[in-house]
Short mmCIF file of C-alpha atoms and ligand atoms in Angstrom, two decimals:
data_model
loop_
_atom_site.label_atom_id
_atom_site.label_comp_id
_atom_site.label_asym_id
_atom_site.label_seq_id
_atom_site.Cartn_x
_atom_site.Cartn_y
_atom_site.Cartn_z
CA MET S 1 -175.21 131.49 51.70
CA ILE S 2 -174.42 128.04 50.32
CA SER S 3 -173.51 126.79 53.75
CA GLU S 4 -177.00 127.26 55.11
CA ASN S 5 -178.34 124.78 52.61
CA ILE S 6 -175.64 122.31 53.19
CA TYR S 7 -176.09 122.33 56.95
CA ARG S 8 -179.82 121.81 56.43
CA SER S 9 -179.10 118.76 54.35
CA PHE S 10 -177.42 117.28 57.52
CA GLY S 11 -180.65 117.89 59.45
CA ILE S 12 -179.28 121.05 61.30
CA CYS S 13 -181.97 123.57 61.97
CA ASP S 14 -181.30 127.21 61.03
CA GLU S 15 -181.47 128.50 64.56
CA LEU S 16 -178.67 126.11 65.65
CA ALA S 17 -176.54 126.96 62.61
CA GLU S 18 -177.02 130.61 63.51
CA LEU S 19 -176.02 130.02 67.11
CA VAL S 20 -172.88 128.20 66.00
CA ARG S 21 -172.00 130.96 63.54
CA ALA S 22 -172.38 133.53 66.28
CA SER S 23 -170.18 131.51 68.63
CA GLU S 24 -167.57 131.20 65.90
CA ALA S 25 -167.44 134.89 65.43
CA LYS S 26 -166.78 135.28 69.17
CA VAL S 27 -163.77 132.86 69.26
CA ARG S 28 -162.13 133.75 66.00
CA HIS S 29 -159.37 135.64 67.68
CA ARG S 30 -158.38 132.38 69.51
CA PHE S 31 -157.84 130.71 66.18
CA GLU S 32 -155.06 133.12 65.24
CA ALA S 33 -153.02 132.25 68.34
CA ILE S 34 -153.51 128.56 67.63
CA ASP S 35 -152.41 129.04 63.98
CA GLU S 36 -149.27 130.76 65.09
CA ILE S 37 -148.31 127.77 67.18
CA ALA S 38 -149.01 125.47 64.28
CA GLU S 39 -146.89 127.61 61.93
CA TYR S 40 -143.92 127.45 64.31
CA ASN S 41 -144.26 123.76 64.92
CA THR S 42 -144.71 122.91 61.19
CA LEU S 43 -141.42 124.69 60.49
CA LYS S 44 -139.80 122.90 63.39
CA VAL S 45 -140.86 119.61 61.78
CA VAL S 46 -139.65 120.56 58.30
CA ARG S 47 -136.34 121.77 59.76
CA ALA S 48 -135.83 118.51 61.61
CA MET S 49 -136.53 116.46 58.37
CA GLN S 50 -134.12 118.68 56.46
CA GLU S 51 -131.36 118.44 59.01
CA CYS S 52 -131.67 114.63 59.17
CA GLY S 53 -131.50 114.43 55.38
CA VAL S 54 -134.80 112.67 54.96
CA SER S 55 -134.86 111.30 51.41
CA GLU S 56 -137.15 109.38 49.06
CA ALA S 57 -135.41 106.20 50.10
CA CYS S 58 -136.74 106.76 53.68
CA MET S 59 -140.23 106.13 52.38
CA LEU S 60 -139.39 102.54 51.41
CA GLU S 61 -140.01 99.53 53.68
CA THR S 62 -138.19 96.65 55.26
CA THR S 63 -139.60 93.24 56.22
CA GLY S 64 -138.54 90.48 58.55
CA TYR S 65 -135.96 91.59 61.10
CA GLY S 66 -135.90 95.01 59.66
CA TYR S 67 -132.14 95.52 59.85
CA ASN S 68 -130.78 98.78 58.41
CA ASP S 69 -134.19 100.37 57.97
CA ILE S 70 -133.01 103.92 57.14
CA GLY S 71 -136.49 105.31 56.96
CA ARG S 72 -137.32 104.03 60.47
CA ASP S 73 -133.94 105.13 61.88
CA LYS S 74 -134.17 108.59 60.33
CA LEU S 75 -137.67 109.06 61.55
CA GLU S 76 -136.47 108.38 65.02
CA ALA S 77 -133.75 110.97 64.56
CA VAL S 78 -136.39 113.41 63.34
CA TYR S 79 -138.43 112.82 66.43
CA ALA S 80 -135.43 113.27 68.68
CA LYS S 81 -134.82 116.71 67.05
CA ILE S 82 -138.50 117.75 67.16
CA PHE S 83 -138.75 116.88 70.87
CA GLY S 84 -135.31 118.17 71.81
CA ALA S 85 -134.29 114.78 72.97
CA GLU S 86 -131.23 112.59 72.52
CA ASP S 87 -132.97 109.72 70.95
CA ALA S 88 -136.38 108.27 70.19
CA LEU S 89 -138.28 105.11 69.44
CA VAL S 90 -141.09 105.53 66.85
CA ARG S 91 -142.58 102.24 65.91
CA SER S 92 -145.50 100.67 64.27
CA GLN S 93 -144.89 97.70 66.57
CA ILE S 94 -146.08 99.91 69.44
CA VAL S 95 -149.78 99.35 69.34
CA CYS S 96 -151.03 102.38 71.24
CA GLY S 97 -150.29 104.95 73.93
CA THR S 98 -150.76 102.51 76.79
CA HIS S 99 -148.30 100.07 75.14
CA ALA S 100 -145.72 102.86 74.71
CA LEU S 101 -146.18 103.91 78.35
CA ALA S 102 -145.87 100.31 79.51
CA ILE S 103 -142.62 99.81 77.58
CA ALA S 104 -141.22 103.04 79.13
CA LEU S 105 -142.29 101.86 82.64
CA TYR S 106 -141.09 98.28 82.38
CA GLY S 107 -137.92 99.25 80.59
CA ASN S 108 -136.86 101.79 83.23
CA THR S 109 -137.77 100.06 86.49
CA ARG S 110 -136.43 97.07 88.39
CA PRO S 111 -137.81 94.92 91.19
CA GLY S 112 -137.89 96.92 94.44
CA ASP S 113 -138.34 100.25 92.67
CA GLU S 114 -141.30 102.55 93.07
CA VAL S 115 -143.21 104.43 90.40
CA TYR S 116 -144.58 107.72 91.69
CA SER S 117 -147.19 110.09 90.25
CA PRO S 118 -147.18 113.59 91.78
CA VAL S 119 -150.35 114.53 89.82
CA GLY S 120 -152.96 112.08 91.06
CA MET S 121 -154.02 108.76 89.77
CA PRO S 122 -152.76 108.04 86.22
CA TYR S 123 -154.95 107.41 83.09
CA ASP S 124 -157.31 104.52 83.41
CA THR S 125 -155.45 101.91 81.32
CA LEU S 126 -152.25 102.53 83.23
CA GLN S 127 -153.82 101.41 86.48
CA GLN S 128 -153.80 97.84 85.35
CA VAL S 129 -150.20 98.20 84.06
CA LEU S 130 -149.16 99.45 87.45
CA GLY S 131 -151.27 96.88 89.30
CA VAL S 132 -153.44 99.46 91.08
CA THR S 133 -156.34 97.45 89.72
CA GLU S 134 -156.02 93.74 89.03
CA GLY S 135 -153.78 93.31 85.99
CA ARG S 136 -152.14 90.16 84.78
CA GLY S 137 -148.36 90.75 84.44
CA SER S 138 -148.63 94.11 86.08
CA LEU S 139 -145.52 95.91 87.41
CA ARG S 140 -146.75 95.06 90.87
CA GLU S 141 -146.34 91.38 90.06
CA TYR S 142 -142.70 92.14 89.23
CA GLY S 143 -142.14 93.83 92.57
CA VAL S 144 -142.45 97.38 91.35
CA THR S 145 -144.69 99.39 93.67
CA PHE S 146 -146.66 102.48 92.92
CA ARG S 147 -147.61 105.57 94.84
CA TYR S 148 -149.31 108.87 94.00
CA THR S 149 -150.18 112.20 95.54
CA GLU S 150 -153.49 113.85 94.79
CA LEU S 151 -153.55 117.34 93.35
CA LEU S 152 -154.67 120.14 95.72
CA PRO S 153 -158.41 120.99 95.52
CA ASP S 154 -157.46 123.96 93.29
CA GLY S 155 -155.70 121.68 90.82
CA GLY S 156 -152.21 122.74 91.83
CA PHE S 157 -149.31 120.54 92.90
CA ASP S 158 -149.19 119.46 96.51
CA TYR S 159 -145.53 120.33 97.04
CA GLU S 160 -145.44 119.22 100.64
CA GLY S 161 -147.11 115.96 99.83
CA ILE S 162 -144.74 115.36 96.98
CA ARG S 163 -141.76 116.03 99.17
CA SER S 164 -142.79 113.48 101.70
CA SER S 165 -143.70 110.80 99.09
CA ILE S 166 -140.35 110.72 97.33
CA SER S 167 -138.19 108.15 98.92
CA GLU S 168 -135.11 106.03 98.30
CA LYS S 169 -137.31 103.58 96.44
CA THR S 170 -138.64 106.19 94.04
CA ARG S 171 -137.12 105.28 90.65
CA LEU S 172 -139.55 106.71 88.11
CA VAL S 173 -141.83 109.73 88.32
CA GLU S 174 -144.74 109.80 86.00
CA ILE S 175 -146.44 113.08 85.07
CA GLN S 176 -149.51 113.10 82.94
CA ARG S 177 -149.80 116.23 80.82
CA SER S 178 -153.41 115.91 79.75
CA ARG S 179 -156.35 115.33 81.99
CA GLY S 180 -157.49 111.93 80.64
CA TYR S 181 -160.92 111.03 81.95
CA SER S 182 -160.43 112.88 85.19
CA ASP S 183 -161.81 116.19 86.38
CA ARG S 184 -158.45 117.99 86.60
CA ARG S 185 -157.06 120.42 84.17
CA SER S 186 -154.16 119.82 81.83
CA PHE S 187 -150.71 121.17 82.60
CA SER S 188 -148.63 123.56 80.55
CA VAL S 189 -145.13 122.60 79.60
CA GLU S 190 -144.01 125.41 81.88
CA GLU S 191 -145.84 123.99 84.84
CA ILE S 192 -144.45 120.64 84.07
CA GLY S 193 -140.97 122.11 84.01
CA GLU S 194 -141.52 123.66 87.49
CA LEU S 195 -142.74 120.33 88.81
CA ILE S 196 -139.68 118.53 87.38
CA SER S 197 -137.28 121.03 88.89
CA PHE S 198 -138.98 120.53 92.26
CA VAL S 199 -138.80 116.78 92.01
CA ARG S 200 -135.08 116.95 91.01
CA SER S 201 -134.38 119.21 93.93
CA ILE S 202 -135.49 116.41 96.20
CA LYS S 203 -134.01 113.54 94.17
CA LYS S 204 -131.62 114.35 91.44
CA ASP S 205 -131.21 111.01 89.64
CA VAL S 206 -134.85 109.96 89.42
CA CYS S 207 -136.20 109.12 85.94
CA ILE S 208 -138.99 111.43 84.86
CA MET S 209 -141.49 110.35 82.29
CA VAL S 210 -144.26 112.56 80.87
CA ASP S 211 -147.39 110.88 79.54
CA ASN S 212 -147.61 113.34 76.60
CA CYS S 213 -150.80 111.93 75.06
CA TYR S 214 -152.95 114.61 73.43
CA GLY S 215 -150.42 117.35 74.36
CA GLU S 216 -148.06 117.21 71.36
CA TYR S 217 -147.74 120.36 69.25
CA THR S 218 -150.23 122.33 71.31
CA GLU S 219 -147.37 124.56 72.60
CA LEU S 220 -144.14 125.71 71.19
CA THR S 221 -142.14 123.36 73.33
CA GLU S 222 -142.47 119.83 74.63
CA PRO S 223 -141.91 118.44 78.14
CA SER S 224 -138.62 116.85 77.00
CA GLN S 225 -137.32 120.43 76.70
CA VAL S 226 -137.93 121.24 80.27
CA GLY S 227 -136.12 118.25 81.82
CA ALA S 228 -138.27 115.15 81.30
CA ASP S 229 -136.17 112.06 80.61
CA MET S 230 -138.93 110.54 78.49
CA VAL S 231 -142.05 111.83 76.68
CA VAL S 232 -144.42 109.16 75.57
CA GLY S 233 -147.46 109.18 73.26
CA SER S 234 -149.66 107.53 70.65
CA LEU S 235 -149.43 107.97 66.88
CA ILE S 236 -153.16 107.75 66.51
CA LYS S 237 -153.42 110.95 68.47
CA ASN S 238 -151.71 114.31 67.65
CA PRO S 239 -148.24 113.26 66.44
CA GLY S 240 -149.58 110.86 63.81
CA GLY S 241 -151.44 113.70 62.07
CA GLY S 242 -154.38 111.40 61.29
CA ILE S 243 -152.24 109.59 58.74
CA ALA S 244 -150.21 107.18 60.85
CA PRO S 245 -152.08 103.81 60.65
CA VAL S 246 -150.76 102.71 64.09
CA GLY S 247 -147.88 103.33 66.39
CA GLY S 248 -146.41 104.96 69.48
CA TYR S 249 -143.31 107.02 70.31
CA ILE S 250 -140.96 107.52 73.19
CA ALA S 251 -138.43 110.39 72.98
CA GLY S 252 -135.83 110.94 75.68
CA THR S 253 -132.31 110.42 76.88
CA SER S 254 -130.21 107.79 75.13
CA GLU S 255 -130.07 105.70 78.36
CA CYS S 256 -133.88 105.63 78.76
CA ILE S 257 -134.46 104.89 75.08
CA GLU S 258 -131.98 102.03 75.17
CA ASN S 259 -133.81 100.58 78.14
CA CYS S 260 -137.14 100.91 76.29
CA ALA S 261 -135.70 99.27 73.15
CA ALA S 262 -134.46 96.29 75.18
CA ARG S 263 -138.00 95.90 76.46
CA LEU S 264 -139.75 96.52 73.13
CA THR S 265 -137.84 93.87 71.18
CA ALA S 266 -135.37 91.90 73.46
CA PRO S 267 -132.21 92.50 75.43
CA GLY S 268 -129.34 92.50 72.92
CA LEU S 269 -131.62 93.22 70.00
CA GLY S 270 -132.80 96.69 71.01
CA LYS S 271 -133.45 99.35 68.41
CA GLU S 272 -131.82 97.47 65.55
CA LEU S 273 -134.83 95.25 64.89
CA GLY S 274 -138.32 96.18 63.91
CA PRO S 275 -139.39 96.17 60.25
CA SER S 276 -141.25 99.22 59.12
CA LEU S 277 -143.39 97.12 56.75
CA GLY S 278 -145.36 99.70 54.79
CA ALA S 279 -145.55 102.34 57.47
CA ASN S 280 -142.62 104.64 56.85
CA ARG S 281 -144.15 106.90 54.29
CA LEU S 282 -147.34 107.27 56.32
CA LEU S 283 -145.49 108.01 59.53
CA TYR S 284 -143.43 110.74 57.78
CA GLN S 285 -146.52 112.22 56.20
CA GLY S 286 -148.34 112.14 59.50
CA THR S 287 -145.42 113.76 61.30
CA PHE S 288 -145.35 116.50 58.69
CA LEU S 289 -149.12 117.14 59.01
CA ALA S 290 -149.36 116.75 62.73
CA PRO S 291 -148.92 120.41 63.88
CA SER S 292 -151.61 121.64 61.46
CA VAL S 293 -154.05 118.78 62.26
CA THR S 294 -153.54 119.46 65.97
CA ALA S 295 -154.42 123.06 65.37
CA SER S 296 -157.65 122.02 63.63
CA ALA S 297 -158.53 119.82 66.57
CA GLN S 298 -157.75 122.66 68.98
CA LYS S 299 -159.94 125.13 67.05
CA SER S 300 -162.77 122.59 67.05
CA ALA S 301 -162.39 122.31 70.75
CA VAL S 302 -162.52 126.05 71.27
CA LEU S 303 -165.77 126.22 69.25
CA ALA S 304 -167.24 123.28 71.19
CA ALA S 305 -166.51 125.18 74.42
CA GLU S 306 -168.15 128.28 73.20
CA VAL S 307 -171.27 126.52 71.80
CA PHE S 308 -171.84 124.17 74.70
CA SER S 309 -171.23 126.72 77.38
CA GLY S 310 -173.72 128.86 75.58
CA LEU S 311 -176.18 125.97 75.84
CA GLY S 312 -175.70 125.95 79.63
CA PHE S 313 -173.11 123.28 80.21
CA ALA S 314 -169.86 123.71 82.06
CA CYS S 315 -167.00 123.27 79.64
CA HIS S 316 -163.31 122.78 80.40
CA PRO S 317 -161.19 124.41 79.26
CA ASP S 318 -163.13 127.66 78.68
CA ALA S 319 -163.09 128.99 75.11
CA GLU S 320 -160.71 131.76 76.15
CA ASP S 321 -158.24 129.60 78.08
CA ILE S 322 -154.80 128.78 76.73
CA ARG S 323 -154.89 125.10 75.84
CA HIS S 324 -152.32 122.40 76.62
CA ASP S 325 -154.10 119.53 74.88
CA ILE S 326 -156.88 118.91 72.32
CA ILE S 327 -159.58 117.73 74.79
CA GLU S 328 -162.74 119.55 75.50
CA SER S 329 -164.80 118.25 78.39
CA VAL S 330 -168.47 119.10 78.47
CA CYS S 331 -170.28 118.31 81.70
CA LEU S 332 -173.61 117.02 80.50
CA LYS S 333 -174.77 115.91 83.94
CA ASP S 334 -176.91 113.14 82.63
CA PRO S 335 -176.15 109.69 80.95
CA ASP S 336 -178.76 110.14 78.27
CA ARG S 337 -177.13 113.40 77.13
CA VAL S 338 -173.73 111.69 76.89
CA ILE S 339 -175.27 109.01 74.68
CA SER S 340 -177.16 111.56 72.56
CA PHE S 341 -173.99 113.79 72.17
CA CYS S 342 -171.93 110.75 71.00
CA LYS S 343 -174.68 109.71 68.58
CA GLY S 344 -174.54 113.19 67.02
CA ILE S 345 -170.80 112.99 66.58
CA GLN S 346 -171.04 109.61 64.97
CA LYS S 347 -173.60 110.98 62.54
CA ALA S 348 -171.14 113.58 61.48
CA ALA S 349 -168.48 111.06 60.50
CA ALA S 350 -167.36 110.37 57.02
CA VAL S 351 -167.04 106.68 57.84
CA ASP S 352 -169.61 104.62 59.70
CA SER S 353 -171.98 107.62 60.05
CA PHE S 354 -174.87 105.19 60.10
CA ALA S 355 -173.72 103.40 63.23
CA ALA S 356 -175.16 104.21 66.64
CA PRO S 357 -172.64 104.09 69.49
CA GLU S 358 -173.61 102.31 72.73
CA PRO S 359 -172.00 102.30 76.17
CA ALA S 360 -170.03 99.06 76.73
CA PRO S 361 -167.22 97.69 78.90
CA MET S 362 -163.76 98.35 77.36
CA PRO S 363 -160.53 96.48 78.11
CA GLY S 364 -158.48 98.63 80.46
CA TYR S 365 -161.33 100.77 81.75
CA GLU S 366 -163.36 100.42 84.94
CA SER S 367 -166.64 101.97 83.92
CA ASP S 368 -168.64 101.39 80.78
CA ILE S 369 -167.46 103.67 78.05
CA ILE S 370 -169.27 105.18 75.08
CA MET S 371 -167.18 106.15 72.12
CA ALA S 372 -168.22 107.88 68.96
CA ALA S 373 -165.62 107.55 66.30
CA GLY S 374 -166.34 107.08 62.63
CA CYS S 375 -162.67 107.03 61.69
CA PHE S 376 -160.44 106.21 58.75
CA ILE S 377 -158.01 104.66 61.33
CA SER S 378 -159.78 102.50 63.82
CA GLY S 379 -160.02 104.16 67.21
CA SER S 380 -158.08 107.24 66.05
CA SER S 381 -158.89 110.04 68.46
CA ILE S 382 -157.15 112.75 66.53
CA GLU S 383 -160.07 112.27 64.17
CA LEU S 384 -163.32 113.78 65.21
CA SER S 385 -164.52 111.74 68.19
CA ALA S 386 -166.29 111.89 71.56
CA ASP S 387 -166.23 109.52 74.39
CA GLY S 388 -166.74 109.30 78.07
CA PRO S 389 -167.13 106.88 80.87
CA LEU S 390 -170.75 106.43 81.99
CA ARG S 391 -170.16 107.77 85.59
CA GLU S 392 -170.66 110.92 87.56
CA PRO S 393 -170.54 113.73 86.62
CA TYR S 394 -171.29 112.51 83.09
CA ASN S 395 -168.65 114.42 81.27
CA VAL S 396 -168.27 113.80 77.62
CA PHE S 397 -164.83 114.37 76.11
CA PHE S 398 -164.76 115.88 72.66
CA GLN S 399 -161.59 115.77 70.64
CA GLY S 400 -160.11 115.70 67.22
CA GLY S 401 -161.11 116.88 63.86
CA LEU S 402 -158.66 116.44 61.03
CA ASN S 403 -159.90 119.73 59.67
CA TYR S 404 -161.93 122.49 61.26
CA ALA S 405 -164.93 122.24 58.97
CA HIS S 406 -165.49 118.69 60.16
CA GLY S 407 -164.96 119.51 63.76
CA LYS S 408 -167.60 122.31 63.35
CA LEU S 409 -170.04 119.92 61.76
CA GLY S 410 -169.52 117.42 64.61
CA ILE S 411 -170.36 120.18 67.15
CA MET S 412 -173.55 121.06 65.24
CA MET S 413 -174.60 117.39 64.86
CA ALA S 414 -174.05 116.74 68.63
CA ALA S 415 -176.14 119.71 69.55
CA GLN S 416 -178.81 118.86 67.02
CA GLN S 417 -179.07 115.32 68.32
CA LEU S 418 -179.56 116.66 71.86
CA LEU S 419 -182.36 118.96 70.50
CA ASP S 420 -183.94 116.13 68.58
CA ASP S 421 -183.88 113.82 71.62
CA GLY S 422 -185.57 116.65 73.67
CA LEU S 423 -182.56 116.85 76.08
CA ILE S 424 -181.79 120.54 75.45
CA ARG S 425 -183.61 123.63 74.27
CA LEU S 426 -182.24 126.58 72.32
C1 LIG L 501 -155.04 108.15 75.19
C2 LIG L 501 -154.27 108.24 76.42
C3 LIG L 501 -153.42 107.23 76.84
C4 LIG L 501 -153.17 105.90 76.07
O1 LIG L 501 -154.31 105.40 75.56
P1 LIG L 501 -154.29 104.35 74.30
O2 LIG L 501 -155.68 104.26 74.00
O3 LIG L 501 -153.65 103.18 74.79
O4 LIG L 501 -153.51 105.11 73.19
C5 LIG L 501 -152.68 107.44 78.03
N1 LIG L 501 -152.75 108.58 78.70
C6 LIG L 501 -153.57 109.58 78.29
C7 LIG L 501 -153.69 110.83 79.17
C8 LIG L 501 -154.33 109.44 77.19
O5 LIG L 501 -155.11 110.43 76.76
#
């Protein structure tokens, strides 16, 4: 086989290549289910573009204030359709997921309000936004408090705890779909829908926001279709399809989106300002490719689960589990293995393959973080990447892969690096 030689040329030993091939054969049936979801979601995207009358003119750009940017405005209408929402903000001025989430939080709370998470502590970078950890300009400085309820030990929702935590002050409920750097599992859209119904049964008019990062297009529906007022995410993760050069989105009710727009630009300016510069075409292309790119990342994650559990490491989710995001966590139980794994992923990259990642402090994170990402778009984690905080239990989070062949190569390179460093044995 040609492929044997080519893997050898990357320094992958035949035994490892054989092991990965055997793992792949075991999980092939999972790929079919993932492809079916991608097919449906791709058609959903195409239909939304057709219904919105996306035209060649939408690919052009505006500058300055960006008034009457039809490409930008239509893309927002396309997002609203895809997410089953009334409206959306999709902007290259939104720098990342944390920025989009911060806009949604600041836009939809006022002094005296409380933000509440029924699913445990939110993602690391949001803790400074909320003011849980010291953060200049945090919501806490503006008189918005924060409260959360831990998940039950089995990972389920603590309905009693949630009931007693929602009060008159509760203005915005934040539900994180994906696990982030925590040890919990990710939630399905169905589970999120149940949680939303429960929260609404206690307080009808509360604003419910879902941190949708890494979850987009992994299922047939999105949380905005089961009652969330806003879903929020990053365009350098799933929905940008690896093509969007930067950006974030918020899709939701007209009211919430207006509030976000007033915060993103300025009160009175709202959605009407914001030049697309050269981004429109890339954002459309990325949106178009996103379902299939997400599927490639999911297939890579399934293979990673099979390979690394075969090597004796606990992997979440399991290869057979239904997935609700693109993340695979591998519990390596040792900091050296985390570093070695990340080095292997970096070596598989098309860009910066010669660089060696090192753990370092990162803005917004409490522990040192190691990140392997040889990316076309800086920091893009829909591209093949691996990262993790250097803290117990030394989980590494594997994600991305713009195509499956590259995801597979990354898995092999990570395992080979662990072998070469004497940290595992076949
Ligand atoms: C990635 C991510 C974010 C936002 O991170 P950015 O790096 O700012 O895009 C927020 N929540 C979750 C769960 C994430 O995975």
